[in-house]
Amino acid sequence: TQLLEQSPQFLSIQEGENLTVYCNSSVFSSLQWYRQEPGEGPVLLVTVVTGGEVKKLKRLTFQFGDARKDSSLHITAAQPGDTGLYLCAGGDNYGQNFVFGPGTRLSVLP
Amino acid sequence: EAQVTQNPRYLITVTGKKLTVTCSQNMNHEYMSWYRQDPGLGLRQIYYSMNVEVTDKGDVPEGYKVSRKEKRNFPLILESPSPNQTSLYFCASSLSGLRGAPYYGYTFGSGTRLTVV
């Protein structure tokens, strides 16, 4: 089973700052990003499938590496509502090895 | 509203007492899955179902059973719960999937926090 690495593990920033979190592993066919708030289930933010793909969701920018071995999530002007656990998840073309990463726990202080 | 509904949200039980956690989705999704989430171990797949009457083991199936008699429901059964099954459980669904992977992103339920004493 392949593993996903996410960094940093924890991140605490002030409101208004920018940040980037990372997800790395072997080659994926597609990759998903989720945000999970305490006591709730993860909520899908985006799915990326094409190497080099960039998707934007308001202040969130998601990038999939050209070789599909890594992905990043950039948040511009973070707000307290962005606080949560950010998870990446991915697998190969054959439905094997789909796993979730350990997550980055983000805290945005007012 | 499109959603995955799990019940109960919280459950405390004793070792060996059979229990069922229900899961229902209203999105006509083919693919459903159960995960458990533990500190330091993240989300791990227990069982998945690619369609009605089609279920298979995920990464941590020991001590669990599932059934998929109809498309919308995917209950998780613990025949004889033990303390190491204390965890936060999530049911999730996706439009379709292959083996252990959803083709599309998951819609997750709100979770069931289970404590086995």
CSV table of C-alpha atoms in Angstrom, one decimal:
chain,number,residue,atom,x,y,z
A,1,THR,CA,0.0,0.0,0.0
A,2,GLN,CA,1.4,3.4,-0.9
A,3,LEU,CA,1.7,6.1,1.6
A,4,LEU,CA,0.9,9.7,1.4
A,5,GLU,CA,3.0,12.3,3.1
A,6,GLN,CA,1.7,15.6,4.1
A,7,SER,CA,3.6,18.6,5.4
A,8,PRO,CA,3.6,20.4,7.6
A,9,GLN,CA,1.8,18.3,10.2
A,10,PHE,CA,0.7,21.4,12.2
A,11,LEU,CA,0.5,25.0,11.2
A,12,SER,CA,-0.6,28.0,13.2
A,13,ILE,CA,-0.9,31.4,11.6
A,14,GLN,CA,-2.5,34.8,12.0
A,15,GLU,CA,-5.5,35.9,10.1
A,16,GLY,CA,-4.6,37.5,6.8
A,17,GLU,CA,-1.4,35.5,6.2
A,18,ASN,CA,-0.8,33.2,3.3
A,19,LEU,CA,0.1,29.5,3.6
A,20,THR,CA,0.9,26.4,1.5
A,21,VAL,CA,0.5,22.8,2.5
A,22,TYR,CA,1.9,19.9,0.6
A,23,CYS,CA,1.0,16.3,-0.3
A,24,ASN,CA,3.6,13.8,-1.7
A,25,SER,CA,3.7,10.2,-2.8
A,26,SER,CA,4.3,8.0,-5.8
A,27,VAL,CA,2.4,8.6,-9.0
A,28,PHE,CA,-1.4,9.1,-8.6
A,29,SER,CA,-4.1,8.8,-11.2
A,30,SER,CA,-6.1,11.4,-9.3
A,31,LEU,CA,-5.9,13.3,-6.0
A,32,GLN,CA,-8.5,14.7,-3.8
A,33,TRP,CA,-8.3,17.4,-1.1
A,34,TYR,CA,-10.7,17.5,1.9
A,35,ARG,CA,-11.2,19.7,4.9
A,36,GLN,CA,-12.4,18.2,8.2
A,37,GLU,CA,-13.6,20.2,11.2
A,38,PRO,CA,-13.6,18.7,14.7
A,39,GLY,CA,-16.4,16.2,15.2
A,40,GLU,CA,-17.5,16.2,11.6
A,41,GLY,CA,-16.8,14.2,8.5
A,42,PRO,CA,-14.3,15.4,5.8
A,43,VAL,CA,-15.7,17.6,3.1
A,44,LEU,CA,-14.4,17.4,-0.4
A,45,LEU,CA,-12.8,20.6,-1.7
A,46,VAL,CA,-11.4,19.5,-5.1
A,47,THR,CA,-10.3,16.6,-7.3
A,48,VAL,CA,-7.3,17.0,-9.6
A,49,VAL,CA,-6.5,14.5,-12.3
A,50,THR,CA,-4.2,16.1,-14.9
A,51,GLY,CA,-0.5,16.7,-14.3
A,52,GLY,CA,0.1,20.4,-14.0
A,53,GLU,CA,-3.5,21.1,-13.3
A,54,VAL,CA,-4.4,24.2,-11.2
A,55,LYS,CA,-7.8,24.7,-9.7
A,56,LYS,CA,-9.1,27.7,-7.7
A,57,LEU,CA,-11.8,27.7,-5.1
A,58,LYS,CA,-12.2,31.3,-3.9
A,59,ARG,CA,-9.0,31.9,-1.8
A,60,LEU,CA,-7.8,28.3,-2.2
A,61,THR,CA,-5.5,27.3,-5.0
A,62,PHE,CA,-4.8,23.6,-5.7
A,63,GLN,CA,-1.9,22.4,-7.9
A,64,PHE,CA,-1.1,19.0,-9.1
A,65,GLY,CA,2.5,18.4,-10.0
A,66,ASP,CA,3.5,17.8,-13.7
A,67,ALA,CA,4.5,14.2,-12.9
A,68,ARG,CA,1.5,13.7,-10.6
A,69,LYS,CA,3.8,12.9,-7.6
A,70,ASP,CA,2.9,15.9,-5.6
A,71,SER,CA,0.2,18.4,-4.9
A,72,SER,CA,-0.1,21.7,-3.0
A,73,LEU,CA,-2.9,23.7,-1.5
A,74,HIS,CA,-2.3,27.4,-1.2
A,75,ILE,CA,-4.6,29.7,0.9
A,76,THR,CA,-4.5,33.4,0.4
A,77,ALA,CA,-5.4,35.7,3.3
A,78,ALA,CA,-6.4,33.0,5.7
A,79,GLN,CA,-9.4,33.4,7.9
A,80,PRO,CA,-10.4,31.7,11.2
A,81,GLY,CA,-13.0,29.8,9.2
A,82,ASP,CA,-10.2,28.0,7.3
A,83,THR,CA,-9.2,26.3,10.6
A,84,GLY,CA,-9.4,22.5,10.3
A,85,LEU,CA,-7.6,19.3,9.2
A,86,TYR,CA,-6.7,19.3,5.5
A,87,LEU,CA,-6.4,15.8,4.0
A,88,CYS,CA,-5.2,14.7,0.7
A,89,ALA,CA,-6.3,11.3,-0.8
A,90,GLY,CA,-5.3,9.5,-3.9
A,91,GLY,CA,-4.8,6.2,-5.7
A,92,ASP,CA,-3.9,4.5,-8.9
A,93,ASN,CA,-5.8,3.8,-12.1
A,94,TYR,CA,-6.8,0.3,-11.1
A,95,GLY,CA,-8.6,1.3,-7.9
A,96,GLN,CA,-5.8,-0.1,-5.8
A,97,ASN,CA,-3.9,1.7,-3.1
A,98,PHE,CA,-6.4,4.5,-2.5
A,99,VAL,CA,-5.3,6.1,0.8
A,100,PHE,CA,-5.7,9.2,2.9
A,101,GLY,CA,-2.7,11.2,4.0
A,102,PRO,CA,-2.3,11.9,7.8
A,103,GLY,CA,-3.4,15.5,7.3
A,104,THR,CA,-2.2,19.0,8.1
A,105,ARG,CA,-3.9,20.6,11.1
A,106,LEU,CA,-4.3,24.3,10.4
A,107,SER,CA,-5.2,26.9,13.0
A,108,VAL,CA,-5.9,30.5,11.9
A,109,LEU,CA,-5.9,32.9,14.8
A,110,PRO,CA,-8.0,36.0,14.8
B,1,GLU,CA,-30.3,18.1,0.6
B,2,ALA,CA,-27.8,15.6,-0.7
B,3,GLN,CA,-26.3,13.8,2.3
B,4,VAL,CA,-25.0,10.7,4.0
B,5,THR,CA,-26.8,10.0,7.3
B,6,GLN,CA,-25.2,7.9,10.0
B,7,ASN,CA,-26.8,6.8,13.2
B,8,PRO,CA,-26.1,6.9,16.1
B,9,ARG,CA,-23.7,9.9,16.4
B,10,TYR,CA,-22.5,8.6,19.8
B,11,LEU,CA,-22.5,5.1,21.2
B,12,ILE,CA,-21.1,3.5,24.3
B,13,THR,CA,-21.4,-0.2,24.6
B,14,VAL,CA,-19.9,-3.2,26.4
B,15,THR,CA,-17.5,-5.8,25.1
B,16,GLY,CA,-19.3,-8.5,23.2
B,17,LYS,CA,-22.7,-6.8,22.7
B,18,LYS,CA,-23.6,-6.9,19.0
B,19,LEU,CA,-24.3,-3.5,17.4
B,20,THR,CA,-25.1,-2.0,14.1
B,21,VAL,CA,-24.3,1.5,12.8
B,22,THR,CA,-26.6,2.5,10.1
B,23,CYS,CA,-25.7,4.5,7.0
B,24,SER,CA,-28.0,5.9,4.3
B,25,GLN,CA,-27.4,8.1,1.3
B,26,ASN,CA,-29.9,10.0,-0.9
B,27,MET,CA,-27.8,10.7,-3.9
B,28,ASN,CA,-28.2,7.4,-5.8
B,29,HIS,CA,-24.5,6.7,-5.4
B,30,GLU,CA,-23.2,3.2,-6.4
B,31,TYR,CA,-20.1,3.3,-4.3
B,32,MET,CA,-20.1,3.3,-0.5
B,33,SER,CA,-17.4,2.8,2.1
B,34,TRP,CA,-16.8,2.6,5.8
B,35,TYR,CA,-13.7,4.2,7.4
B,36,ARG,CA,-12.4,4.4,10.9
B,37,GLN,CA,-10.3,7.4,12.1
B,38,ASP,CA,-7.8,7.0,15.0
B,39,PRO,CA,-5.3,9.5,16.3
B,40,GLY,CA,-1.9,8.9,14.6
B,41,LEU,CA,-3.4,6.4,12.1
B,42,GLY,CA,-5.6,8.6,10.1
B,43,LEU,CA,-8.5,7.3,8.0
B,44,ARG,CA,-8.5,3.6,7.3
B,45,GLN,CA,-10.9,1.8,5.1
B,46,ILE,CA,-12.9,-1.1,6.7
B,47,TYR,CA,-15.2,-2.3,3.9
B,48,TYR,CA,-16.4,-0.9,0.6
B,49,SER,CA,-19.2,-1.7,-1.8
B,50,MET,CA,-19.2,-1.0,-5.5
B,51,ASN,CA,-22.9,-1.7,-5.9
B,52,VAL,CA,-25.8,-3.6,-4.5
B,53,GLU,CA,-24.8,-7.1,-3.2
B,54,VAL,CA,-21.1,-6.3,-4.1
B,55,THR,CA,-18.9,-5.8,-1.0
B,56,ASP,CA,-15.3,-6.3,-0.3
B,57,LYS,CA,-12.7,-5.9,2.5
B,58,GLY,CA,-10.7,-2.8,2.9
B,59,ASP,CA,-7.5,-2.4,4.9
B,60,VAL,CA,-8.8,-3.2,8.4
B,61,PRO,CA,-11.9,-5.5,8.0
B,62,GLU,CA,-11.3,-7.8,11.0
B,63,GLY,CA,-14.2,-7.7,13.5
B,64,TYR,CA,-16.6,-6.0,11.1
B,65,LYS,CA,-19.4,-7.1,8.7
B,66,VAL,CA,-21.3,-5.2,6.2
B,67,SER,CA,-24.3,-5.7,3.8
B,68,ARG,CA,-25.6,-3.9,0.8
B,69,LYS,CA,-29.1,-5.2,0.1
B,70,GLU,CA,-30.3,-1.9,-1.4
B,71,LYS,CA,-28.5,0.9,-3.0
B,72,ARG,CA,-29.0,3.6,-0.4
B,73,ASN,CA,-28.1,1.6,2.8
B,74,PHE,CA,-24.8,0.3,3.9
B,75,PRO,CA,-24.9,-0.8,7.6
B,76,LEU,CA,-21.8,-1.6,9.6
B,77,ILE,CA,-22.1,-4.5,12.0
B,78,LEU,CA,-19.9,-5.3,14.9
B,79,GLU,CA,-20.8,-8.9,16.0
B,80,SER,CA,-18.7,-8.9,19.1
B,81,PRO,CA,-17.2,-5.5,19.8
B,82,SER,CA,-13.9,-5.2,21.6
B,83,PRO,CA,-12.2,-2.2,23.2
B,84,ASN,CA,-9.8,-1.9,20.2
B,85,GLN,CA,-12.8,-1.0,18.1
B,86,THR,CA,-13.2,2.2,20.0
B,87,SER,CA,-12.9,4.8,17.3
B,88,LEU,CA,-14.6,7.4,15.2
B,89,TYR,CA,-16.4,5.8,12.2
B,90,PHE,CA,-17.4,7.4,9.0
B,91,CYS,CA,-19.6,6.2,6.2
B,92,ALA,CA,-18.9,7.7,2.8
B,93,SER,CA,-20.4,7.5,-0.7
B,94,SER,CA,-19.3,8.3,-4.2
B,95,LEU,CA,-21.1,8.3,-7.6
B,96,SER,CA,-19.0,5.2,-8.6
B,97,GLY,CA,-15.8,3.5,-7.8
B,98,LEU,CA,-13.4,0.7,-8.4
B,99,ARG,CA,-12.2,-1.7,-5.7
B,100,GLY,CA,-11.1,0.4,-2.8
B,101,ALA,CA,-11.2,3.8,-4.6
B,102,PRO,CA,-14.0,6.2,-5.4
B,103,TYR,CA,-13.8,7.6,-9.0
B,104,TYR,CA,-15.2,10.8,-7.7
B,105,GLY,CA,-14.7,12.5,-4.4
B,106,TYR,CA,-16.5,11.1,-1.3
B,107,THR,CA,-19.5,12.6,0.5
B,108,PHE,CA,-19.0,11.7,4.1
B,109,GLY,CA,-21.4,11.3,6.9
B,110,SER,CA,-21.0,13.2,10.2
B,111,GLY,CA,-19.5,10.2,12.0
B,112,THR,CA,-20.2,7.8,14.8
B,113,ARG,CA,-18.1,8.0,17.9
B,114,LEU,CA,-18.0,4.5,19.3
B,115,THR,CA,-16.7,3.6,22.8
B,116,VAL,CA,-16.4,-0.1,23.8
B,117,VAL,CA,-15.8,-0.7,27.5
